[in-house]
């Protein structure tokens, strides 16, 4: 279970920081002794640290070292790690690569499966750039401009499908849940492969498994496992997304019951 979560800090202070104008010091903020350091710079440095080393490595002391200041200086810009995580998440959402407004308007008439697939692909790319987001519990997302803008953009993929507002929100949540689960699995696989590749693992394990596994006792495991071979993240992604879309199709394309 994720140890770090959004929405765990002071809500008033967090909202002040989230909705400040770019480059503006939030109300009640104080400048640290290092000229040129800003909240934005702190968030960028924290994001870079998390991108490279993960959330576990993101401490206020480590961030201060990266910025070349004392930990107390960092606290003059953000109250603590809880608020910092909200700022990082909102900024990642605000700057994620997605269609421009003009492109989105031009694609509004695209088939709904294409629109929803784009949302999935955009989020998959986001999690590839910032893997730490998948490790962050987002049960109470920071309601900053990045989060709200992302929500507005993604809901548009479901607009006009005959879903209620509640169903639109649930459909988006279901889609993003799949994307996050896929990203976690891919990240775990990559971490394992850094320690030992699939090829090396099979080279060591295959002789013992061939002797130990009885094909008569495990006929399905043997047959399917041989057909699948090594874990292929692209195959898993494509199949999982198709299942999500087919499930939504059942909801979108349902016909009202006859009276």
PDB file of C-alpha atoms in Angstrom, residues 5-6 137-141:
ATOM      1  CA  UNK A   5      -0.862  10.239  -0.252  1.00  0.00           C
ATOM      2  CA  UNK A   6      -2.276  13.441  -1.636  1.00  0.00           C
ATOM      3  CA  UNK A 137      -2.325   7.402  -3.156  1.00  0.00           C
ATOM      4  CA  UNK A 138      -4.659   9.944  -4.741  1.00  0.00           C
ATOM      5  CA  UNK A 139      -7.783   9.358  -2.685  1.00  0.00           C
ATOM      6  CA  UNK A 140      -8.133  13.110  -2.163  1.00  0.00           C
ATOM      7  CA  UNK A 141      -6.476  14.821  -5.126  1.00  0.00           C
TER       8      UNK A 141
END
